[in-house]
Amino acid sequence: MAATTSSHDEIKKAAPEPELQSPLIPSSVAANGGMKPPEKLCFDEMLQMYCGEFGRWQMRHFVFTTFAWALEAFHTMVIIFADREPEWRCVPGSKCDPAASTVCDLEPGTWEWVGGPRMSTVSEWGLICGNKYKVGLVQAVFFGGCMIGAGIFGHLSDSNLGRKGSLTMVCILNTITGMLTSLAPNYLSYVTLRFLTGFSTGGVGLCAFVLATEPIGPTMRGVAGMSTFYFFSSGIALLAGIAYLFPEWRQLYIASTLPSLLYILFVLPFVSESPRWYLVKGRIKAAMAIMSAIATTNGNHLPPGVILALDEDLCSPAVTPAIKNKEEVSGCVVDIIRSRVTRTRLFLSVAINFMCSVVYYGLSLNVVNLGTNLYLNVILNSISEMPAFMLTTLFLDKLGRKPLTILTLWFSGFFCFLGSLIGNKGAWKGVRMVCSILGIFGMAGTYNLLFIYTAELFPTVVRNVALGCTTQASQMGAILAPVVVILGDWWPFVVFTVCGMSGGMFAFYLPETLNQPLYDTLTGMEAAENESDATTSV
């Protein structure tokens, strides 16, 4: 009997006790130790729901980052003044014809440069007559460096270096090469240093644009992104003032490079890394720290039970139990080409950017020949672009990215076509000049659109790689533009017409991105595209 009782007690101890659970507590909460599981949100959703799309944090971050565009304008356009052909005058008592159209028709020693031979590289190294092509060669080499640098830094900013790290590196390189350029002893070293400056300059606008716009919400991203070009145009106008104060080319290079050093020392320390980049790299804690700072600075509150997630993770029913880092997601050009969605977008974006650059830089070179004060010309050219930026910004969210891109390309192409029909004699010179200015006006609007449009066409993991490819295409167009201008007469306008009209037709095949989310990964973008195709077919 005692044995039976003991056996019965052992059975009772071995049997598991039933779990008591309140019917009001979900099973997922009970499994998580009685705590509610974190709410997973994509980046744009967290901005819209909790942090704010464009508050004080984004405004400060945007302005500090976009200052770099003015620096890019300094390093790019300084060649207009440094490589200009100064005025000349006859030496008193010599057999010199002051009415001669060019110094190539005069005997050596009968004329001299106004201000001395150190006013520009042309006067110091004799880049005139048979050596005049060397001036254009410097420009082509610079943009060649930009083309290479845009691709390399586009990849680095998407990889381990990050957006801020890449921007810091290109600014440091620009400071070093800009200062060394002022010490160039001969033409060959000058060309080499300009190539190196172009190499770093090619990544400045690219990295600054992505870093400035990624923390901004979808409803304000377009307007903010297009505002970056005001900094570039303002930089050109400011450079004209600097060049007026420092007319000698070596002094000018020093004066135009110092702002890059000041930017590194006093502005970049206050610029934050992109939280989107942290997210795709699997550094969730770092991304959440910045999102919390955004919410706090904007006067909002980010609840503790909310975490960031990649868009592809939101397709999975699994719930992340805590805020912790995960394996990073990366991409390259090969990934863009492999994807059915992004492959076509990349090819079209490259073609449109190339044609836009040929027209913009080509028309800019023609406008320089207005025959008026060089400093005033540069200021007027930069100011004339600003109304285009304003109008495209106003209509960006009303007409959409795609229709506005087509409209501005065709607007420029139309006036280039008129310019090809108008002669260059008498009063018709003024009419052709107006057509050229209106062509620049339209193409400046297109340039303003293309950065934000291209950025929205690709996911975060390959966004800078894609922008690097399109920027390389733009630099190729910039290299070709002087060659087109050399054709002379009405031929350049014909080429500009073909580029403008063809670019508009290519834009027809791009999708609209207005109010669409910025996807983080290729998988997330492809899933959304497939879902959209399925809905359309039904």
Coordinates of C-alpha atoms in Angstrom, one line a residue:
M1 CA 0.0 0.0 0.0
A2 CA 2.8 2.4 0.9
A3 CA 4.6 1.5 -2.3
T4 CA 1.4 2.3 -4.3
T5 CA 1.1 5.7 -2.6
S6 CA 4.7 6.6 -3.3
S7 CA 4.4 5.6 -7.0
H8 CA 1.3 7.7 -7.3
D9 CA 3.1 10.8 -5.8
E10 CA 6.0 10.4 -8.3
I11 CA 3.6 10.4 -11.2
K12 CA 2.0 13.6 -10.0
K13 CA 5.4 15.3 -9.6
A14 CA 6.5 14.2 -13.1
A15 CA 3.3 15.5 -14.8
P16 CA 3.7 19.0 -16.2
E17 CA 1.4 21.6 -14.8
P18 CA -0.9 23.3 -17.4
E19 CA 0.1 26.9 -18.4
L20 CA -2.3 29.5 -17.2
Q21 CA -2.6 32.4 -19.7
S22 CA -5.0 35.3 -19.7
P23 CA -7.3 35.3 -22.7
L24 CA -6.6 39.1 -23.0
I25 CA -2.8 38.5 -23.6
P26 CA -1.9 37.4 -27.1
S27 CA 0.2 34.3 -27.4
S28 CA 3.0 36.2 -29.1
V29 CA 3.3 38.5 -26.2
A30 CA 3.3 35.6 -23.7
A31 CA 6.0 34.0 -25.7
N32 CA 8.1 37.2 -25.5
G33 CA 8.2 37.2 -21.7
G34 CA 5.0 39.2 -21.3
M35 CA 6.3 42.1 -23.4
K36 CA 4.7 43.3 -26.7
P37 CA 6.9 42.5 -29.7
P38 CA 8.5 45.5 -31.4
E39 CA 6.6 47.1 -34.3
K40 CA 8.6 46.9 -37.5
L41 CA 8.4 49.9 -39.8
C42 CA 10.2 50.8 -43.0
F43 CA 12.2 54.0 -43.1
D44 CA 9.6 56.3 -44.7
E45 CA 6.8 55.0 -42.5
M46 CA 8.8 55.8 -39.3
L47 CA 9.5 59.3 -40.6
Q48 CA 5.9 60.0 -41.4
M49 CA 4.4 58.4 -38.2
Y50 CA 6.9 59.4 -35.6
C51 CA 10.0 61.4 -36.6
G52 CA 8.8 64.0 -39.0
E53 CA 9.5 64.2 -42.8
F54 CA 11.3 67.6 -42.8
G55 CA 11.8 69.2 -39.5
R56 CA 14.6 71.1 -37.8
W57 CA 17.0 68.1 -37.9
Q58 CA 16.5 67.5 -41.6
M59 CA 16.8 71.2 -42.4
R60 CA 20.1 71.6 -40.5
H61 CA 21.4 68.4 -42.0
F62 CA 20.4 69.4 -45.5
V63 CA 21.9 72.8 -45.4
F64 CA 25.2 71.7 -43.9
T65 CA 25.5 68.8 -46.4
T66 CA 24.5 70.8 -49.5
F67 CA 27.2 73.4 -48.9
A68 CA 29.4 70.9 -50.7
W69 CA 27.6 71.7 -54.0
A70 CA 29.1 75.2 -53.9
L71 CA 32.5 73.7 -53.4
E72 CA 31.9 71.5 -56.4
A73 CA 31.1 74.7 -58.4
F74 CA 34.3 76.3 -57.3
H75 CA 36.5 73.4 -58.4
T76 CA 34.6 72.9 -61.7
M77 CA 34.1 76.4 -62.9
V78 CA 37.4 77.9 -61.8
I79 CA 38.9 76.9 -65.1
I80 CA 36.7 79.7 -66.8
F81 CA 38.8 82.3 -65.1
A82 CA 42.2 80.5 -64.6
D83 CA 42.4 79.5 -68.3
R84 CA 40.9 82.6 -69.9
E85 CA 42.7 84.5 -72.6
P86 CA 43.6 87.9 -71.1
E87 CA 43.4 91.2 -73.0
W88 CA 46.5 92.3 -74.8
R89 CA 47.9 95.6 -76.0
C90 CA 50.5 96.9 -78.3
V91 CA 54.0 97.7 -77.0
P92 CA 54.5 101.5 -77.4
G93 CA 56.8 102.3 -80.3
S94 CA 56.4 98.9 -82.0
K95 CA 55.0 98.0 -85.4
C96 CA 51.8 96.6 -83.9
D97 CA 48.3 96.8 -85.4
P98 CA 45.9 97.4 -82.5
A99 CA 43.0 96.5 -84.7
A100 CA 44.2 93.0 -85.2
S101 CA 41.6 90.4 -84.4
T102 CA 44.2 88.0 -82.8
V103 CA 47.7 88.1 -81.5
C104 CA 48.6 85.3 -83.9
D105 CA 48.7 87.9 -86.7
L106 CA 51.3 90.0 -84.8
E107 CA 55.0 89.8 -84.6
P108 CA 56.4 88.5 -81.3
G109 CA 57.6 91.3 -79.1
T110 CA 55.2 93.9 -80.5
W111 CA 52.4 93.2 -78.0
E112 CA 52.1 92.2 -74.3
W113 CA 49.4 90.9 -72.0
V114 CA 47.5 93.4 -69.9
G115 CA 48.4 92.7 -66.3
G116 CA 51.4 90.6 -67.1
P117 CA 52.0 87.0 -68.0
R118 CA 50.8 85.6 -64.7
M119 CA 47.1 86.5 -65.1
S120 CA 46.2 83.1 -66.5
T121 CA 47.6 79.8 -67.6
V122 CA 47.1 80.9 -71.2
S123 CA 49.4 83.9 -70.8
E124 CA 51.9 82.2 -68.6
W125 CA 52.5 79.1 -70.8
G126 CA 51.6 80.6 -74.2
L127 CA 48.5 78.6 -74.8
I128 CA 47.5 80.5 -77.9
C129 CA 47.5 80.0 -81.7
G130 CA 48.8 76.5 -82.4
N131 CA 48.7 75.6 -78.7
K132 CA 45.1 76.8 -78.1
Y133 CA 43.8 73.3 -78.2
K134 CA 45.6 72.6 -74.9
V135 CA 43.1 74.8 -73.1
G136 CA 40.2 72.5 -74.2
L137 CA 42.3 69.5 -73.4
V138 CA 42.6 70.6 -69.8
Q139 CA 38.8 70.8 -69.6
A140 CA 38.3 67.4 -71.2
V141 CA 40.9 65.8 -68.8
F142 CA 39.1 67.4 -65.8
F143 CA 35.7 65.9 -66.8
G144 CA 37.4 62.6 -67.6
G145 CA 38.6 62.6 -64.0
C146 CA 35.1 63.4 -62.8
M147 CA 33.7 60.5 -64.8
I148 CA 36.1 58.0 -63.2
G149 CA 35.7 59.5 -59.7
A150 CA 31.9 59.5 -59.8
G151 CA 31.9 55.7 -60.5
I152 CA 34.5 54.9 -57.8
F153 CA 33.1 57.1 -55.1
G154 CA 29.6 56.1 -56.0
H155 CA 30.6 52.5 -55.2
L156 CA 32.5 53.4 -52.1
S157 CA 29.6 55.4 -50.6
D158 CA 27.4 52.4 -51.0
S159 CA 30.0 50.0 -49.5
N160 CA 31.9 50.2 -46.2
L161 CA 33.0 53.9 -46.6
G162 CA 29.5 55.3 -46.3
R163 CA 28.0 58.5 -47.5
K164 CA 29.7 60.8 -45.0
G165 CA 33.0 59.0 -45.2
S166 CA 33.0 59.4 -49.0
L167 CA 32.1 63.1 -48.8
T168 CA 34.8 63.7 -46.3
M169 CA 37.4 61.9 -48.5
V170 CA 36.6 63.8 -51.7
C171 CA 36.7 67.1 -49.8
I172 CA 40.1 66.3 -48.4
L173 CA 41.4 65.3 -51.8
N174 CA 40.0 68.5 -53.4
T175 CA 41.7 70.6 -50.8
I176 CA 45.1 68.9 -51.4
T177 CA 44.9 68.9 -55.2
G178 CA 43.5 72.4 -55.4
M179 CA 46.4 73.8 -53.3
L180 CA 49.0 71.9 -55.3
T181 CA 47.5 73.2 -58.6
S182 CA 48.4 76.7 -57.5
L183 CA 52.0 75.6 -57.4
A184 CA 52.0 73.8 -60.8
P185 CA 55.4 74.6 -62.5
N186 CA 54.4 73.7 -66.0
Y187 CA 51.5 72.7 -68.2
L188 CA 51.9 68.9 -67.8
S189 CA 51.8 69.1 -64.1
Y190 CA 48.8 71.4 -64.3
V191 CA 46.9 68.9 -66.5
T192 CA 47.7 66.1 -64.1
L193 CA 46.5 68.0 -61.0
R194 CA 43.3 69.0 -62.8
F195 CA 42.7 65.4 -63.6
L196 CA 43.1 64.5 -59.9
T197 CA 40.9 67.4 -58.9
G198 CA 38.2 66.1 -61.3
F199 CA 38.6 62.6 -59.9
S200 CA 37.6 63.9 -56.4
T201 CA 35.1 66.5 -57.6
G202 CA 33.1 63.8 -59.4
G203 CA 32.1 62.4 -56.1
V204 CA 31.3 65.6 -54.2
G205 CA 27.8 66.4 -55.6
L206 CA 26.9 62.7 -55.8
C207 CA 27.7 61.9 -52.2
A208 CA 26.3 65.2 -50.9
F209 CA 23.0 64.8 -52.7
V210 CA 22.3 61.3 -51.4
L211 CA 23.5 62.1 -47.9
A212 CA 21.3 65.3 -47.8
T213 CA 18.1 63.7 -49.2
E214 CA 18.0 60.2 -47.7
P215 CA 16.8 61.3 -44.2
I216 CA 13.9 63.3 -45.7
G217 CA 10.4 62.0 -46.0
P218 CA 8.8 61.1 -49.4
T219 CA 6.5 64.2 -49.6
M220 CA 9.3 66.6 -49.1
R221 CA 12.2 64.7 -50.7
G222 CA 11.6 66.0 -54.3
V223 CA 11.5 69.7 -53.3
A224 CA 14.5 69.4 -51.1
G225 CA 16.5 67.4 -53.6
M226 CA 15.9 70.0 -56.3
S227 CA 16.9 72.8 -54.0
T228 CA 20.5 71.5 -54.0
F229 CA 21.1 73.1 -57.4
Y230 CA 20.6 76.6 -55.9
F231 CA 23.8 76.0 -54.0
F232 CA 25.7 75.0 -57.2
S233 CA 24.5 78.1 -59.1
S234 CA 25.2 80.3 -56.1
G235 CA 28.6 78.8 -55.9
I236 CA 29.3 79.8 -59.5
A237 CA 28.1 83.4 -58.9
L238 CA 30.3 83.6 -55.7
L239 CA 33.2 82.2 -57.7
A240 CA 32.9 85.1 -60.1
G241 CA 33.2 87.5 -57.2
I242 CA 36.3 85.7 -55.9
A243 CA 37.9 85.7 -59.3
Y244 CA 37.3 89.4 -59.6
L245 CA 39.1 90.0 -56.2
F246 CA 42.0 87.5 -57.1
P247 CA 42.6 88.0 -60.9
E248 CA 45.9 86.0 -61.0
W249 CA 45.2 82.3 -61.6
R250 CA 47.5 81.0 -58.8
Q251 CA 45.9 83.2 -56.2
L252 CA 42.5 82.2 -57.5
Y253 CA 43.2 78.5 -57.0
I254 CA 44.2 79.1 -53.4
A255 CA 41.2 81.4 -52.7
S256 CA 38.7 78.9 -54.3
T257 CA 40.2 75.9 -52.4
L258 CA 40.2 77.4 -48.9
P259 CA 36.4 77.0 -48.5
S260 CA 36.9 73.2 -48.9
L261 CA 39.3 73.2 -45.9
L262 CA 36.9 75.3 -43.9
Y263 CA 34.1 73.0 -44.7
I264 CA 36.1 69.9 -43.5
L265 CA 37.0 71.6 -40.2
F266 CA 33.9 73.5 -39.3
V267 CA 30.9 71.9 -41.1
L268 CA 31.4 68.2 -41.7
P269 CA 31.8 67.4 -37.9
F270 CA 28.1 68.4 -37.5
V271 CA 26.9 66.2 -40.4
S272 CA 25.5 62.8 -39.6
E273 CA 25.8 59.6 -41.5
S274 CA 22.7 58.5 -43.4
P275 CA 20.5 56.3 -41.3
R276 CA 19.4 54.5 -44.5
W277 CA 22.9 53.5 -45.1
Y278 CA 23.2 52.1 -41.5
L279 CA 20.0 50.2 -42.1
V280 CA 21.1 48.4 -45.3
K281 CA 24.4 47.7 -43.6
G282 CA 22.7 45.9 -40.8
R283 CA 23.6 48.4 -38.2
I284 CA 20.1 48.8 -36.8
K285 CA 21.3 50.3 -33.5
A286 CA 23.1 53.1 -35.2
A287 CA 20.2 53.8 -37.5
M288 CA 17.7 53.8 -34.6
A289 CA 20.0 56.2 -32.6
I290 CA 19.8 58.7 -35.5
M291 CA 16.0 58.3 -35.9
S292 CA 15.6 58.9 -32.2
A293 CA 17.7 62.1 -32.6
I294 CA 15.6 63.2 -35.6
A295 CA 12.4 62.7 -33.6
T296 CA 13.7 64.6 -30.6
T297 CA 15.1 67.5 -32.5
N298 CA 11.8 67.8 -34.5
G299 CA 9.8 67.9 -31.2
N300 CA 8.4 64.4 -31.7
H301 CA 8.6 61.2 -29.7
L302 CA 9.8 57.8 -31.0
P303 CA 8.1 55.0 -29.0
P304 CA 10.5 52.4 -27.5
G305 CA 8.5 49.6 -29.1
V306 CA 9.3 50.6 -32.7
I307 CA 12.3 49.5 -34.8
L308 CA 13.5 50.0 -38.4
A309 CA 13.3 47.2 -40.9
L310 CA 14.2 46.7 -44.5
D311 CA 11.3 46.6 -46.9
E312 CA 12.1 43.0 -47.8
D313 CA 11.9 42.1 -44.1
L314 CA 8.4 43.4 -43.8
C315 CA 7.3 40.8 -46.3
S316 CA 8.3 38.1 -43.8
P317 CA 5.9 37.2 -40.9
A318 CA 8.8 36.7 -38.5
V319 CA 9.0 39.3 -35.7
T320 CA 12.3 40.6 -34.6
P321 CA 12.4 40.1 -30.8
A322 CA 14.8 43.0 -30.1
I323 CA 16.8 45.8 -31.6
K324 CA 19.9 44.1 -32.8
N325 CA 22.2 44.2 -35.8
K326 CA 21.8 41.9 -38.7
E327 CA 23.8 40.8 -41.8
E328 CA 24.4 43.7 -44.1
V329 CA 22.8 44.0 -47.6
S330 CA 25.0 45.3 -50.4
G331 CA 24.8 45.7 -54.2
C332 CA 26.8 46.7 -57.2
V333 CA 26.4 47.5 -60.9
V334 CA 26.1 43.8 -61.8
D335 CA 23.1 43.5 -59.4
I336 CA 21.4 46.4 -61.1
I337 CA 21.9 44.9 -64.6
R338 CA 20.7 41.4 -63.4
S339 CA 17.4 42.9 -62.1
R340 CA 14.7 43.1 -64.7
V341 CA 13.3 46.2 -63.0
T342 CA 16.5 48.2 -62.6
R343 CA 18.3 47.2 -65.8
T344 CA 16.1 49.2 -68.1
R345 CA 16.0 52.1 -65.7
L346 CA 19.8 52.3 -65.6
F347 CA 20.2 52.2 -69.4
L348 CA 17.6 54.9 -69.9
S349 CA 18.9 57.1 -67.1
V350 CA 22.5 56.9 -68.5
A351 CA 21.3 57.9 -72.0
I352 CA 19.2 60.8 -70.8
N353 CA 22.0 62.2 -68.5
F354 CA 24.5 61.9 -71.4
M355 CA 22.3 63.9 -73.8
C356 CA 21.4 66.5 -71.2
S357 CA 25.1 67.1 -70.4
V358 CA 26.0 67.6 -74.1
V359 CA 23.3 70.3 -74.4
Y360 CA 23.8 72.0 -71.1
Y361 CA 27.6 72.3 -71.3
G362 CA 27.5 73.0 -75.1
L363 CA 25.1 75.8 -74.8
S364 CA 27.0 77.2 -71.8
L365 CA 30.2 77.4 -73.9
N366 CA 28.2 79.3 -76.6
V367 CA 26.8 81.8 -74.1
V368 CA 30.3 82.7 -72.9
N369 CA 30.8 84.3 -76.4
L370 CA 28.4 87.1 -75.6
G371 CA 31.3 89.6 -76.0
T372 CA 30.6 91.3 -72.6
N373 CA 32.5 91.3 -69.3
L374 CA 33.5 87.8 -68.4
Y375 CA 32.7 88.1 -64.7
L376 CA 29.3 89.5 -65.5
N377 CA 28.6 86.8 -68.0
V378 CA 29.3 84.0 -65.5
I379 CA 27.0 85.7 -62.9
L380 CA 24.2 86.2 -65.4
N381 CA 24.5 82.6 -66.6
S382 CA 24.2 81.2 -63.0
I383 CA 21.3 83.5 -62.2
S384 CA 19.4 82.6 -65.3
E385 CA 19.3 79.0 -64.2
M386 CA 17.6 79.8 -60.9
P387 CA 14.1 80.5 -62.4
A388 CA 14.3 77.1 -64.0
F389 CA 15.1 75.5 -60.6
M390 CA 12.2 77.4 -59.0
L391 CA 9.6 76.4 -61.7
T392 CA 10.6 72.8 -61.7
T393 CA 10.4 72.7 -57.9
L394 CA 6.9 74.3 -58.0
F395 CA 5.6 71.8 -60.6
L396 CA 7.5 68.7 -59.4
D397 CA 4.7 67.4 -57.2
K398 CA 1.9 68.7 -59.4
L399 CA 3.0 67.3 -62.8
G400 CA 5.2 64.5 -61.6
R401 CA 8.8 63.6 -62.3
K402 CA 8.3 61.9 -65.7
P403 CA 6.1 64.5 -67.4
L404 CA 8.3 67.4 -66.2
T405 CA 11.4 65.7 -67.4
I406 CA 9.9 65.2 -70.9
L407 CA 8.6 68.8 -71.0
T408 CA 11.9 70.4 -70.0
L409 CA 13.9 68.3 -72.5
W410 CA 11.6 69.1 -75.3
F411 CA 11.5 72.8 -74.3
S412 CA 15.2 73.0 -74.6
G413 CA 15.3 71.0 -77.9
F414 CA 12.6 73.2 -79.4
F415 CA 14.6 76.4 -78.9
C416 CA 17.8 74.7 -80.0
F417 CA 15.9 73.8 -83.2
L418 CA 14.9 77.5 -83.7
G419 CA 18.5 78.5 -83.1
S420 CA 19.7 76.2 -85.9
L421 CA 17.3 78.0 -88.3
I422 CA 18.5 81.5 -87.4
G423 CA 21.5 83.1 -88.9
N424 CA 24.3 84.7 -86.9
K425 CA 24.4 88.1 -88.6
G426 CA 23.2 91.5 -87.6
A427 CA 20.1 91.6 -85.3
W428 CA 19.7 87.8 -85.7
K429 CA 22.6 87.3 -83.4
G430 CA 20.5 88.6 -80.5
V431 CA 17.6 86.3 -81.5
R432 CA 19.9 83.2 -81.6
M433 CA 21.4 84.3 -78.2
V434 CA 17.9 84.3 -76.8
C435 CA 17.2 80.8 -78.2
S436 CA 20.5 79.7 -76.6
I437 CA 19.6 81.1 -73.2
L438 CA 16.1 79.5 -73.3
G439 CA 17.7 76.2 -74.3
I440 CA 19.9 76.5 -71.2
F441 CA 16.9 77.5 -69.1
G442 CA 15.1 74.3 -70.1
M443 CA 18.1 72.0 -69.7
A444 CA 18.9 73.5 -66.3
G445 CA 15.4 72.4 -65.3
T446 CA 16.1 68.9 -66.5
Y447 CA 19.4 68.8 -64.6
N448 CA 17.5 69.8 -61.5
L449 CA 15.1 67.0 -62.1
L450 CA 17.4 64.2 -63.0
F451 CA 19.2 63.9 -59.7
I452 CA 16.1 63.5 -57.6
Y453 CA 14.4 61.3 -60.3
T454 CA 17.3 59.0 -60.7
A455 CA 17.7 58.7 -56.9
E456 CA 14.1 57.6 -56.6
L457 CA 14.4 55.0 -59.4
F458 CA 16.8 52.8 -57.5
P459 CA 16.8 51.2 -54.0
T460 CA 19.1 52.4 -51.2
V461 CA 21.5 49.4 -51.6
V462 CA 22.5 50.5 -55.1
R463 CA 21.4 54.1 -55.2
N464 CA 24.8 55.7 -55.2
V465 CA 26.1 53.1 -57.7
A466 CA 23.3 54.1 -60.1
L467 CA 23.9 57.8 -59.5
G468 CA 27.6 57.2 -60.1
C469 CA 26.8 55.6 -63.5
T470 CA 24.6 58.5 -64.5
T471 CA 27.1 61.0 -63.3
Q472 CA 29.8 59.3 -65.4
A473 CA 27.5 59.6 -68.4
S474 CA 27.1 63.3 -67.7
Q475 CA 30.9 63.7 -67.6
M476 CA 31.2 62.0 -70.9
G477 CA 28.7 64.4 -72.3
A478 CA 30.7 67.3 -70.8
I479 CA 33.8 66.0 -72.6
L480 CA 32.0 65.8 -75.9
A481 CA 30.4 69.3 -75.6
P482 CA 33.5 71.3 -76.6
V483 CA 34.0 69.1 -79.6
V484 CA 30.4 69.8 -80.7
V485 CA 30.9 73.6 -80.3
I486 CA 34.0 73.5 -82.5
L487 CA 31.7 72.4 -85.4
G488 CA 30.6 76.0 -85.5
D489 CA 27.7 77.8 -87.4
W490 CA 24.3 76.0 -87.0
W491 CA 25.7 72.5 -86.5
P492 CA 25.9 72.6 -82.7
F493 CA 22.3 73.6 -82.5
V494 CA 21.4 70.6 -84.6
V495 CA 23.2 68.3 -82.3
F496 CA 21.6 69.9 -79.3
T497 CA 18.2 69.6 -80.9
V498 CA 18.7 65.9 -81.5
C499 CA 19.9 65.3 -77.9
G500 CA 17.0 67.2 -76.3
M501 CA 14.3 65.6 -78.4
S502 CA 15.8 62.1 -78.1
G503 CA 16.2 62.5 -74.3
G504 CA 12.5 63.4 -74.0
M505 CA 11.5 60.3 -75.9
F506 CA 13.7 58.0 -73.8
A507 CA 12.0 59.5 -70.6
F508 CA 8.7 58.1 -71.9
Y509 CA 9.9 54.6 -70.9
L510 CA 10.7 55.5 -67.3
P511 CA 8.2 55.0 -64.5
E512 CA 6.6 57.7 -62.4
T513 CA 8.1 58.0 -58.9
L514 CA 5.9 60.7 -57.4
N515 CA 4.9 59.8 -53.8
Q516 CA 6.4 56.4 -54.2
P517 CA 8.4 54.9 -51.3
L518 CA 12.2 54.8 -51.5
Y519 CA 12.9 51.1 -51.5
D520 CA 15.9 49.7 -49.5
T521 CA 16.7 46.6 -51.4
L522 CA 16.3 45.2 -54.9
T523 CA 14.2 42.4 -53.5
G524 CA 11.8 44.8 -52.0
M525 CA 11.5 46.9 -55.2
E526 CA 11.0 43.8 -57.4
A527 CA 8.3 42.5 -55.0
A528 CA 6.4 45.8 -55.2
E529 CA 6.8 45.9 -59.0
N530 CA 5.5 42.4 -59.3
E531 CA 2.5 43.2 -57.1
S532 CA 1.8 46.3 -59.2
D533 CA 2.0 44.3 -62.4
A534 CA -0.4 41.7 -61.0
T535 CA -2.9 44.3 -59.9
T536 CA -2.7 45.9 -63.3
S537 CA -3.3 42.7 -65.1
V538 CA -6.4 41.9 -63.0

